[in-house]
Coordinates of C-alpha atoms and ligand atoms in Angstrom, one line a residue:
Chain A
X1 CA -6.7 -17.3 -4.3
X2 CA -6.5 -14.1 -5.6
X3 CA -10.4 -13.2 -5.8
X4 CA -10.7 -14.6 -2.2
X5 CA -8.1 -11.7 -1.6
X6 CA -9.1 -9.4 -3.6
X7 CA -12.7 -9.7 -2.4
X8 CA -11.5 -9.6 1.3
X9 CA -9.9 -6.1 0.6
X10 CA -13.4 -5.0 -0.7
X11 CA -14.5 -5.4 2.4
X12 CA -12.2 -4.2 4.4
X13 CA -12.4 -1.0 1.8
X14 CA -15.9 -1.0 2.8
X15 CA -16.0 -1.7 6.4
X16 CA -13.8 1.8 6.7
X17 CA -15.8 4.0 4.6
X18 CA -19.0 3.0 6.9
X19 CA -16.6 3.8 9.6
X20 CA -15.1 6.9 8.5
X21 CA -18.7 8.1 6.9
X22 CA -19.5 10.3 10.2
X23 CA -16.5 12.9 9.5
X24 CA -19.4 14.7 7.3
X25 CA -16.7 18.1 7.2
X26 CA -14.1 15.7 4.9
X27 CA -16.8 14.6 2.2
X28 CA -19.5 17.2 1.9
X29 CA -17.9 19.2 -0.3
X30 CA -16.7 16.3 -2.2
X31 CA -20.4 15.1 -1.9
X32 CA -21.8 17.4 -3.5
X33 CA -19.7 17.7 -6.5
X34 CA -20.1 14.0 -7.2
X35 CA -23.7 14.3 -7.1
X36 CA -23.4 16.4 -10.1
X37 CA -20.9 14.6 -11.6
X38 CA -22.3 11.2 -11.3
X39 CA -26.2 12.2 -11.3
X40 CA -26.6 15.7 -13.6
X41 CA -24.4 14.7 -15.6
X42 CA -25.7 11.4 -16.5
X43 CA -28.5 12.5 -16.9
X44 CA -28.5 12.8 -20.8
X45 CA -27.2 9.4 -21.7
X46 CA -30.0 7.7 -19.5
X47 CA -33.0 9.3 -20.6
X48 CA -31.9 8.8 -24.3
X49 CA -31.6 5.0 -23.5
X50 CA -34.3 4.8 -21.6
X51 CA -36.4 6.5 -24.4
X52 CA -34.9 4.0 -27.0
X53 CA -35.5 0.8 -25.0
X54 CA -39.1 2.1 -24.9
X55 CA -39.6 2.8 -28.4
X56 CA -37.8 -0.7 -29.6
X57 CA -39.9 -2.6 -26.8
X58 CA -43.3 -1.2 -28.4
X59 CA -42.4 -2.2 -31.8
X60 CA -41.1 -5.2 -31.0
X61 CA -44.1 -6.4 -28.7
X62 CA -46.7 -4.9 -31.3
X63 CA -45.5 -6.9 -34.3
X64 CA -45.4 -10.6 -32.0
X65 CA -48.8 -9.0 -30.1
X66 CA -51.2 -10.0 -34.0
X67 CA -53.9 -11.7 -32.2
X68 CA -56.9 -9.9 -32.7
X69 CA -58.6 -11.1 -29.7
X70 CA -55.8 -9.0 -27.4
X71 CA -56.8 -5.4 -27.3
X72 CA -53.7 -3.3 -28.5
X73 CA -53.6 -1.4 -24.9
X74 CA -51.5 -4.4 -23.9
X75 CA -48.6 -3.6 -25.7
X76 CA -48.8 -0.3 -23.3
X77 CA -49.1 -2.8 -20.3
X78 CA -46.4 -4.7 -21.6
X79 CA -43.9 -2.4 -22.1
X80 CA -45.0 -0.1 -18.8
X81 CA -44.1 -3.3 -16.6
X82 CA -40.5 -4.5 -18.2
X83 CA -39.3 -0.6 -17.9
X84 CA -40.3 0.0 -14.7
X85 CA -39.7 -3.3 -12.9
X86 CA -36.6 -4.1 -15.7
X87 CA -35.0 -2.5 -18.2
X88 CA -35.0 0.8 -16.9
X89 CA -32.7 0.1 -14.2
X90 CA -30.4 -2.7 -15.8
X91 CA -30.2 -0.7 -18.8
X92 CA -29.3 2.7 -17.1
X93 CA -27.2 0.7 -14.8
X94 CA -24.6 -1.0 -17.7
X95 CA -24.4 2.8 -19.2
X96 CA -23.7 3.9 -16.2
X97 CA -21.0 1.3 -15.0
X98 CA -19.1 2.3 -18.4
X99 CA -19.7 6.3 -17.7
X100 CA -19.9 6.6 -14.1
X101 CA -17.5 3.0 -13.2
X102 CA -14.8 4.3 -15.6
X103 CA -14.4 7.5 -14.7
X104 CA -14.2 7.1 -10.7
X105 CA -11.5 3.9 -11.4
X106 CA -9.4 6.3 -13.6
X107 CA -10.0 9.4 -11.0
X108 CA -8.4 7.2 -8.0
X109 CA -6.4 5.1 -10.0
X110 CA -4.4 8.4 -11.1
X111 CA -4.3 9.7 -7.8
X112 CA -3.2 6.7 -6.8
X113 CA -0.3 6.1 -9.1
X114 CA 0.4 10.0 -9.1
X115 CA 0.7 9.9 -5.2
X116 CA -2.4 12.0 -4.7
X117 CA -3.8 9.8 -2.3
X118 CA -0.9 9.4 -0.4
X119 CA -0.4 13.1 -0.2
X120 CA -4.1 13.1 1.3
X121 CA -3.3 10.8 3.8
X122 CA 0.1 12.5 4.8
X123 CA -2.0 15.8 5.6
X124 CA -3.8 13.5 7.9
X125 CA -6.8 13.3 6.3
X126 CA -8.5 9.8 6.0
X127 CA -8.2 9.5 2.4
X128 CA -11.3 6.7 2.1
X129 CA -13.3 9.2 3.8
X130 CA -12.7 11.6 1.4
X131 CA -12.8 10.1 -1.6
X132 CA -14.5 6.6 -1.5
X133 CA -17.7 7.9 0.7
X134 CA -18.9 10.5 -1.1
X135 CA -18.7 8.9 -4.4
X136 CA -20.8 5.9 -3.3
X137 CA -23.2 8.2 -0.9
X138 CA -24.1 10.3 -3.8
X139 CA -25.1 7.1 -6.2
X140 CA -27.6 6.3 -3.2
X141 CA -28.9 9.7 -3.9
X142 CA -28.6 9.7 -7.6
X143 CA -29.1 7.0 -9.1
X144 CA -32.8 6.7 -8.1
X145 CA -33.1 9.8 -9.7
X146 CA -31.6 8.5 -12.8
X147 CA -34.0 5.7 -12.7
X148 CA -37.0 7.3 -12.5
X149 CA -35.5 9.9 -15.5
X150 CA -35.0 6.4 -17.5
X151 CA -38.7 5.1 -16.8
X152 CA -40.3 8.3 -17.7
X153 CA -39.0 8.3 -20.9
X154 CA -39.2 4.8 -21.2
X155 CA -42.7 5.3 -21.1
X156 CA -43.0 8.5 -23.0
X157 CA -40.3 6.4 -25.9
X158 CA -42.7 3.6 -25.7
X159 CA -46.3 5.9 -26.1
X160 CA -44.3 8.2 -29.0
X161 CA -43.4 4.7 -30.8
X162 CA -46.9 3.1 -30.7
X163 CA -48.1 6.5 -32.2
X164 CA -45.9 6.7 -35.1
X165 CA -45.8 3.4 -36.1
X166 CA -49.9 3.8 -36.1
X167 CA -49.9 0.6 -33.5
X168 CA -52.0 2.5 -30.9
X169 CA -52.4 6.2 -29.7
X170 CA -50.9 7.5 -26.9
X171 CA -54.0 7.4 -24.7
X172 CA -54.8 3.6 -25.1
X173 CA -51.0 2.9 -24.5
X174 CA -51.0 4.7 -21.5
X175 CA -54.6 3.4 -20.2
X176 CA -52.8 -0.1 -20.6
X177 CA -49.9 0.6 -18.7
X178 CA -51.8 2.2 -15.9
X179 CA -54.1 -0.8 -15.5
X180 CA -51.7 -3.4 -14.6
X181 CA -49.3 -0.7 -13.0
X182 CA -48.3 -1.6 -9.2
X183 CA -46.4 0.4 -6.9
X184 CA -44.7 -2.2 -5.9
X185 CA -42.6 -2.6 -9.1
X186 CA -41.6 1.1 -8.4
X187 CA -40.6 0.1 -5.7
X188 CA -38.9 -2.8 -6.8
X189 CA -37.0 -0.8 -9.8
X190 CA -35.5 1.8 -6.8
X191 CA -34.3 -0.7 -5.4
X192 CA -32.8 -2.2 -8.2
X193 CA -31.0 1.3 -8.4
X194 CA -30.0 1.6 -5.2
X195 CA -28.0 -1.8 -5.3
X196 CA -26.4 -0.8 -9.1
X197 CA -25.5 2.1 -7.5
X198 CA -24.0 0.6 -4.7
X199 CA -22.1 -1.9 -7.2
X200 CA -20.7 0.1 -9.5
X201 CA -19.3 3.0 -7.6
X202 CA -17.9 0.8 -4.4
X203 CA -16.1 -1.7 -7.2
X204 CA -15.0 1.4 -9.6
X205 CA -13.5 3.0 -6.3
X206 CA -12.0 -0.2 -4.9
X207 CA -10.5 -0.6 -8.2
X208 CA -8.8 2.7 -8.6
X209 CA -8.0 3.0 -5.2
X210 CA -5.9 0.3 -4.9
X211 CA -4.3 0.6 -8.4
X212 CA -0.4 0.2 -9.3
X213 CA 1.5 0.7 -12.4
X214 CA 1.6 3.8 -13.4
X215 CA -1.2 4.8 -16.6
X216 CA -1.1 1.1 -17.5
X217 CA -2.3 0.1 -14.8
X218 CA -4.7 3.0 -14.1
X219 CA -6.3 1.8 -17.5
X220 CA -6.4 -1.8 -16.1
X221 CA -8.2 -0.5 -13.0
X222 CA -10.5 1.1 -15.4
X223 CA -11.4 -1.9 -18.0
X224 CA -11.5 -3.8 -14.6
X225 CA -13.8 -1.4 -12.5
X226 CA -16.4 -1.5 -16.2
X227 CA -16.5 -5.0 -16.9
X228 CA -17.0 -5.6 -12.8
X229 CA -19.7 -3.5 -12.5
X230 CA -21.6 -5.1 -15.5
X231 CA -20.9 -8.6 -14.3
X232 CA -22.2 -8.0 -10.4
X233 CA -25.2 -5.8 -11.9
X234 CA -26.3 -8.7 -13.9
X235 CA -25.8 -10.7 -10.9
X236 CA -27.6 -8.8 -8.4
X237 CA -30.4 -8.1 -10.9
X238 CA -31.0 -12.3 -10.4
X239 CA -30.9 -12.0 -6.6
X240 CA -33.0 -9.3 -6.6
X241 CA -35.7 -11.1 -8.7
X242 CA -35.4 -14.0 -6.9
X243 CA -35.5 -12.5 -3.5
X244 CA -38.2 -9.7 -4.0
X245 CA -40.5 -11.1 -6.3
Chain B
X1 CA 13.4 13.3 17.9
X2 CA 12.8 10.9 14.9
X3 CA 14.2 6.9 15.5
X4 CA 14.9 4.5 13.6
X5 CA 15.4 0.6 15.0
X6 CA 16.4 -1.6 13.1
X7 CA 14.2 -1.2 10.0
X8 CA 13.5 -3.9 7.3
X9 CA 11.7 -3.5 4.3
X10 CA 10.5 -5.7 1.1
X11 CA 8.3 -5.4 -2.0
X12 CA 7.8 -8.9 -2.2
X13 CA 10.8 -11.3 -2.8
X14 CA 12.7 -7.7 -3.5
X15 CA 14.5 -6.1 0.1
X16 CA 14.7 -3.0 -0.4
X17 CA 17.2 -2.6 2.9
X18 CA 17.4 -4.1 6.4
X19 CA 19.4 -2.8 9.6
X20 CA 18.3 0.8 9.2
X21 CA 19.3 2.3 12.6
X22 CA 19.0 6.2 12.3
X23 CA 18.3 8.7 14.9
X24 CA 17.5 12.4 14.1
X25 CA 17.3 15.0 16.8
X26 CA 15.2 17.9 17.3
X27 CA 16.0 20.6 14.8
X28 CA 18.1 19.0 12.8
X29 CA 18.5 18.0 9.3
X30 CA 19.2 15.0 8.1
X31 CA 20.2 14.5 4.3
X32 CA 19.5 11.0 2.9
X33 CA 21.9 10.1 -0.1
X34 CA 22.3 7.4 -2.8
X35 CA 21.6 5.5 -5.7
X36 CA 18.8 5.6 -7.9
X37 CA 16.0 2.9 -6.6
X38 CA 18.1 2.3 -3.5
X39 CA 14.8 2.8 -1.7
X40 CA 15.2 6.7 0.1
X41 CA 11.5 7.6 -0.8
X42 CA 10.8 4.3 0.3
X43 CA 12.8 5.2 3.7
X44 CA 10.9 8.4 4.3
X45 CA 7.5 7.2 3.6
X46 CA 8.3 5.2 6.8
X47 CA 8.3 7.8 8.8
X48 CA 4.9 8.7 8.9
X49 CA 3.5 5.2 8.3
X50 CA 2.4 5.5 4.4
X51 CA 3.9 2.5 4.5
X52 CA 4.9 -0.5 6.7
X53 CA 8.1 -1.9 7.5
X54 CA 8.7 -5.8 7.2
X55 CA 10.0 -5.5 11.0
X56 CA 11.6 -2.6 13.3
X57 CA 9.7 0.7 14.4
X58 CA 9.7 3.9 13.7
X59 CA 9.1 6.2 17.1
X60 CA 8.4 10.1 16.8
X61 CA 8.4 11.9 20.2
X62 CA 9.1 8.2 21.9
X63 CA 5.9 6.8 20.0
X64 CA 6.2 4.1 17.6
X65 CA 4.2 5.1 14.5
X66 CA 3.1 2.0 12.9
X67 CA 0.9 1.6 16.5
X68 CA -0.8 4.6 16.8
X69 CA -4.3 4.1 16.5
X70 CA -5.9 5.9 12.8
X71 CA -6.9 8.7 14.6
X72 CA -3.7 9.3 16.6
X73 CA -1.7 8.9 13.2
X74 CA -3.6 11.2 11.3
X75 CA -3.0 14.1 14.3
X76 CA 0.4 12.9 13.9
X77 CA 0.9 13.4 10.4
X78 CA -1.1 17.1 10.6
X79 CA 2.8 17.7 12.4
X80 CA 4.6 16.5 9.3
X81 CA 4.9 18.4 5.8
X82 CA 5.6 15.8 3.2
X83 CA 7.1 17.0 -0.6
X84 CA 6.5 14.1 -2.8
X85 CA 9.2 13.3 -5.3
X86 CA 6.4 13.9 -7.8
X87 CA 4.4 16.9 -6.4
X88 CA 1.9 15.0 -5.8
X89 CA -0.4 18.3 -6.4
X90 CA -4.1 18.0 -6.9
X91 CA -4.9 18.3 -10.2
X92 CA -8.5 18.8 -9.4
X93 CA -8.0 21.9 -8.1
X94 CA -5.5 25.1 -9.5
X95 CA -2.5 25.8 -7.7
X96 CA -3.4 27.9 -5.4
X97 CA -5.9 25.9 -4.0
X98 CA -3.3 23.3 -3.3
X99 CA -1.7 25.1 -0.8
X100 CA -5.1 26.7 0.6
X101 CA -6.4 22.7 1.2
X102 CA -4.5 21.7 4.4
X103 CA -6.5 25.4 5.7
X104 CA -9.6 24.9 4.6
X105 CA -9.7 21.6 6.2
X106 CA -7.8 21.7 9.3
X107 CA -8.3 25.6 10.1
X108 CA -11.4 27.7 10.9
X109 CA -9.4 30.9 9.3
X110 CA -11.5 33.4 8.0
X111 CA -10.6 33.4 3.4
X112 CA -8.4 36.5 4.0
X113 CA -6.6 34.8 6.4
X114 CA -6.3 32.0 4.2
X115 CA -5.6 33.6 1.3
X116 CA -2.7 35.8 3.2
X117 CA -1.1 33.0 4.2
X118 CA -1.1 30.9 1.2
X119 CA 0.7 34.3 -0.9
X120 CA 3.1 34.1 2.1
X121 CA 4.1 30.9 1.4
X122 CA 4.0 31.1 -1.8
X123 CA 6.3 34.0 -1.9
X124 CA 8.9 32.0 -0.3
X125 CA 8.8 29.5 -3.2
X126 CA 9.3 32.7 -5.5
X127 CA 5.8 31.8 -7.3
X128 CA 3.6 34.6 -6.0
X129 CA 2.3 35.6 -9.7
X130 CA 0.7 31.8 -9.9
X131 CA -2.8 33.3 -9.3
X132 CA -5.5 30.4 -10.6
X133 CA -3.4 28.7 -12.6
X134 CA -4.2 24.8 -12.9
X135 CA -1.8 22.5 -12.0
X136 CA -1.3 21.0 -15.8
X137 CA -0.1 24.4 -16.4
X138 CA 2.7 24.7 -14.6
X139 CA 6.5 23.5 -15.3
X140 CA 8.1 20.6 -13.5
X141 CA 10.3 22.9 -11.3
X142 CA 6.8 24.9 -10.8
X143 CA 5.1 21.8 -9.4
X144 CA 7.8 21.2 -6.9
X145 CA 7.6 24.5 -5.2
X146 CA 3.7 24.5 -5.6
X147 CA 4.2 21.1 -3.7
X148 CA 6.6 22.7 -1.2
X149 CA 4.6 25.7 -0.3
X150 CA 1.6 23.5 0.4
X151 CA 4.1 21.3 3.0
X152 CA 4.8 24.4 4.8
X153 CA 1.9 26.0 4.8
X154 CA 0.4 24.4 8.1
X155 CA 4.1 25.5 9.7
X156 CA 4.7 21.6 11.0
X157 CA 7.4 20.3 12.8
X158 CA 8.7 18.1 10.9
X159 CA 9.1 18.7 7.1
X160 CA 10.3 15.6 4.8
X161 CA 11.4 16.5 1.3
X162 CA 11.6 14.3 -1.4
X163 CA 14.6 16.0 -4.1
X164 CA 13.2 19.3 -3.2
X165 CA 15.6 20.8 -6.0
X166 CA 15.5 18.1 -8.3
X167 CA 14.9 20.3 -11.8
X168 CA 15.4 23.1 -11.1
X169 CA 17.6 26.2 -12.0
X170 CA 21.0 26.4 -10.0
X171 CA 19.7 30.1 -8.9
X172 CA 16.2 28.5 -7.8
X173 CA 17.6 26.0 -6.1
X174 CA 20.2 28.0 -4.5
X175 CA 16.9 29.9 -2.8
X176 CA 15.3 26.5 -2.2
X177 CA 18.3 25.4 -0.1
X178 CA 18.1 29.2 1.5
X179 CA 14.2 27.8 2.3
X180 CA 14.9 25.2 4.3
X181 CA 18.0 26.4 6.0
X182 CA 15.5 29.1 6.9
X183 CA 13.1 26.5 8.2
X184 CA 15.3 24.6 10.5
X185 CA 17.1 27.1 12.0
X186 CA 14.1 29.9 12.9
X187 CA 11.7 27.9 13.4
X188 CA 13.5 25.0 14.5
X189 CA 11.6 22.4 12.1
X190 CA 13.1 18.9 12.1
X191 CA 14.1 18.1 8.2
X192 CA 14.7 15.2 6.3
X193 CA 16.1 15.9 2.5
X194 CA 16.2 13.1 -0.3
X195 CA 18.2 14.6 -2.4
X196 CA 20.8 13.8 -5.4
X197 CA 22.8 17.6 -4.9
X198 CA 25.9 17.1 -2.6
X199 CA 26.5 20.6 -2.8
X200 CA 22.5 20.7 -1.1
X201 CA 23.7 18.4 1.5
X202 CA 26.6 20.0 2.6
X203 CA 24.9 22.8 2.4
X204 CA 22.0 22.1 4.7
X205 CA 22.0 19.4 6.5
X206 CA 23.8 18.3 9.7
X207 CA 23.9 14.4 9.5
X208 CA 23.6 12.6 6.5
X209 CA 22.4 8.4 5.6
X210 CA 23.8 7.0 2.8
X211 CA 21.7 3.9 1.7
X212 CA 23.6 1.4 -0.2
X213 CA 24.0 -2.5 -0.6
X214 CA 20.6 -3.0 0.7
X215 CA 21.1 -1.6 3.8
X216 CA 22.2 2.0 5.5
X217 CA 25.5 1.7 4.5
X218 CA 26.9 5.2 6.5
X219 CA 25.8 7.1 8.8
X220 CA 27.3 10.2 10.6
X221 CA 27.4 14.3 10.8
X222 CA 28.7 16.2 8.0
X223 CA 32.1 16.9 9.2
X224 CA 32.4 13.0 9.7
X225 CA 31.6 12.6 5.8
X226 CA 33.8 15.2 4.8
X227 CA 36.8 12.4 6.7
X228 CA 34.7 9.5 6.3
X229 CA 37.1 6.4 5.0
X230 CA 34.2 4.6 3.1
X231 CA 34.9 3.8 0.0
X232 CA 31.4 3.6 -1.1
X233 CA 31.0 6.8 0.0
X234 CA 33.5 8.1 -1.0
X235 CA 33.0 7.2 -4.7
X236 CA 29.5 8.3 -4.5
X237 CA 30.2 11.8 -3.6
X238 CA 32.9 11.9 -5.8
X239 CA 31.1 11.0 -8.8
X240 CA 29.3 14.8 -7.8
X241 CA 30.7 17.6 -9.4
X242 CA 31.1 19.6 -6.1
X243 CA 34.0 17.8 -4.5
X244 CA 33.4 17.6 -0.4
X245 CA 36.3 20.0 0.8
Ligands
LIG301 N1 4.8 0.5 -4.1 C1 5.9 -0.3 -4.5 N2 5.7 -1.6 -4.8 C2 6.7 -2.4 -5.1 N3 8.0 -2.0 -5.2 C3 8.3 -0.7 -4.9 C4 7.2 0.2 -4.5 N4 7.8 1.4 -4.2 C5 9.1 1.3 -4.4 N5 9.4 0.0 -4.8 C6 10.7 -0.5 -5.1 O1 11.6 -0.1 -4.0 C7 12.8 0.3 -4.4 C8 13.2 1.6 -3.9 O2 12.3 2.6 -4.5 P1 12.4 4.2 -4.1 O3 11.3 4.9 -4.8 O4 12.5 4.3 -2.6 O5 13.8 4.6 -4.7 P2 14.6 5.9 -4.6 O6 15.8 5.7 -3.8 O7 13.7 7.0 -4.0 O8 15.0 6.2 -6.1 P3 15.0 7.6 -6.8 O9 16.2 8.4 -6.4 O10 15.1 7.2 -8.3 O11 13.8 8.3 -6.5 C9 12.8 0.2 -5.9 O12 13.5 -1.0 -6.3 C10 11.3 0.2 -6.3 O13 11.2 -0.7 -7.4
LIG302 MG1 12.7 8.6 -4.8

């Protein structure tokens, strides 16, 4: 009973932030700040595990690639196609539900137990317009940005790994990735973005929106709003493939 | 003129109180008194629907609050300054920028009117040297007039506080009191004070609730307290150190 409750708050959470997102004068500021927060900031964290996956992925493909009858530019096809259409955005998405996720469930889920958001409201401001909207607004903007960020040095990870290891050069790796390369998958990985954006911020914010208890149960909200957001990314990654490809 | 029908309220199996019939006319001030968890803060977050009764209304100005459309209730609430027992101060954002918010948002003043105003108001609080601080900077008692200047800042008609004196200093409080006798009589601002301080209610308020057993218990003017033959009552301001005549 309690999910089917639970999950019917959600929406109603999200039916009135799409309502409330035309009062632009309440979130721009708000807007703005969260683009840094969740999108410069992040920054960082991303591109370092996007350049790791890379690297590991080329090593690990070159040493079950032996066959001599392969050319070695696979590998670089290889690992091109899992970043772009794959890993890139799952594994930029579970970093980001622990760095983004927990730190908008503990934002609201103070303000909530410290009487923040109450205070909001009692000024008669709309208090899911101002909080709630521009948070999940600014991951539509953001994290495609922190995708791309992820692939690039995915690939560049990937390229530098092949090189040192003395699997390939650069050029080769990159000549295979380029040959089997479709925009499509691009598009497919933005996408993929988009909706783990989507995910992780509107659960994170429903979580510390609604949270009671004082700091226990902001800390709840948090663990909750984390271990959400990687459950329904891995989820949605499924649909996705099975609806897109 | 604030009314109160018949008001019930639970937290699930727990009643907080039922039969609340209150009626507080323009001007005035109304002191609401009692134990510890008897459910005042509770009472006054009523008023402008933060949260919902179980059954009963709530009418401001003949219109019951709880069915007001959003919009409706938020220009509503832009009447009412609300002191939260706990501040409830930004902490995103230093102190002064607590009290500016309500302008920023609801006014098109040019900064130095803003920034006159908020000095103003904080001058009444006594805190005029606050300049940027942050809000994890200041004391307890610091918070509370931070909070209180921001309530006032927007000059509404109705001002709720929530222990408005509750730690602080007997001379601080002495000009808190001075504050909000100010308030209602010049610029005849309706007031309702939560508050523990019998010598604050009789010194400025004109009716006062006492909440007890579950339910409002007594209900009258000052000079009926100061005869009143509850027992209850009686006790209750007793057990303060200022005696009532
Ligand atoms: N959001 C809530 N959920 C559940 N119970 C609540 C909630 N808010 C208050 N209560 C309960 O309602 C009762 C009244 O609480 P309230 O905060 O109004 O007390 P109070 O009279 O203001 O006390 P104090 O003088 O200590 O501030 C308490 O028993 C409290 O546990
Ligand atoms: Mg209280």
């Amino acid at each position: 009973m309690d999910i089917f409750y639970d999950f019917g708050r959600y929406c109603q959470l999200l039916y009135q932030a799409i309502r409330s997102s035309t009062e632009v004068k309440t979130y721009y500021k708000n807007f703005v700040s969260e683009m840094i927060k969740t999108g410069y900031d992040s920054l960082p964290i991303v591109m370092l595990a996007g350049a790791f996956t890379g690297a590991v992925l080329t090593i690990q493909t070159s040493y079950q690639l032996v066959s001599p009858v392969i050319p070695k530019s696979t590998i670089g096809a290889i690992v091109v196609q899992s970043i772009v259409i794959e890993l890139a955005a799952v594994i930029s998405g579970l970093v980001l539900a622990g760095r983004v996720g927990a730190r908008i469930a503990t934002e609201l889920g103070t303000m909530r137990v410290s009487e923040q958001i109450d205070a909001i409201e009692s000024m008669g401001f709309n208090s899911i317009s101002f909080l709630v909207v521009p948070r999940v607004l600014a991951s539509f903007v953001m994290f495609p940005v922190l995708y791309i960020a992820a692939a690039s040095c995915g690939i560049g990870g990937g390229a530098l790994a092949g090189v040192i290891s003395g699997q390939l050069p650069a050029a080769e790796f990159l000549k295979g990735g380029r040959e089997y390369f479709l925009a499509w998958d691009v598009v497919f990985g933005l996408t993929k973005a988009v909706v783990f954006g989507f995910v992780i911020t509107s659960i994170s914010c429903f979580k510390g929106y609604y949270a009671t208890g004082g700091a226990e149960g902001v800390g709840k909200a948090t663990t909750n709003a984390a271990v959400l957001s990687c459950i329904y990314i891995l989820l949605s990654d499924l649909l996705l493939a099975a609806i897109l490809l | 003129m604030i009314e109160i029908k018949n008001l019930k309220k639970s937290f699930g199996n727990n009643l907080v109180w039922e039969n609340v019939n209150l009626t507080i006319p323009d001007g005035q001030t109304l002191a609401i008194i009692g134990k510890s968890g008897c459910g005042k803060s509770v009472l006054m977050k009523h008023i402008n629907a933060l949260l919902t009764p179980d059954s009963g209304t709530v009418t401001v100005d003949g219109k019951n609050v709880h069915e007001l459309s959003y919009v409706d209730l938020r220009i509503l609430r832009q009447r009412f300054g609300f002191l939260f027992q706990g501040a409830a101060l930004f902490d995103s954002i230093s102190a002064f920028e607590n009290v500016a918010f309500p302008l920023r948002y609801f006014t098109k003043w040019p900064e130095e009117k803003i920034q006159r105003r908020v000095m103003e108001c904080l001058e009444m609080v006594n805190l005029e040297n606050i300049g940027d601080k942050g809000t994890a900077e200041l004391s307890g008692g610091m918070r509370k007039r931070v909070g209180l200047a921001r309530a006032i800042v927007l000059e509404p008609d109705y001002l709720m506080y929530d222990e408005p004196t509750s730690g602080l200093d007997p001379e601080t409080s002495d000009e808190i009191n001075d504050l909000i006798i100010h308030m209602s009589d010049n610029l005849n601002i309706t007031s309702i004070v939560v508050t523990h301080d019998m010598h604050s209610v009789l010194r400025i308020s004109d009716y006062a609730a006492f909440l007890d057993e579950q339910k409002l218990s007594w209900y009258g003017t000052i000079d009926e307290m100061r005869v009143a033959k509850h027992e209850r009552l009686k006790s209750f301001t007793k057990a303060s150190e200022y005696q009532i005549d």
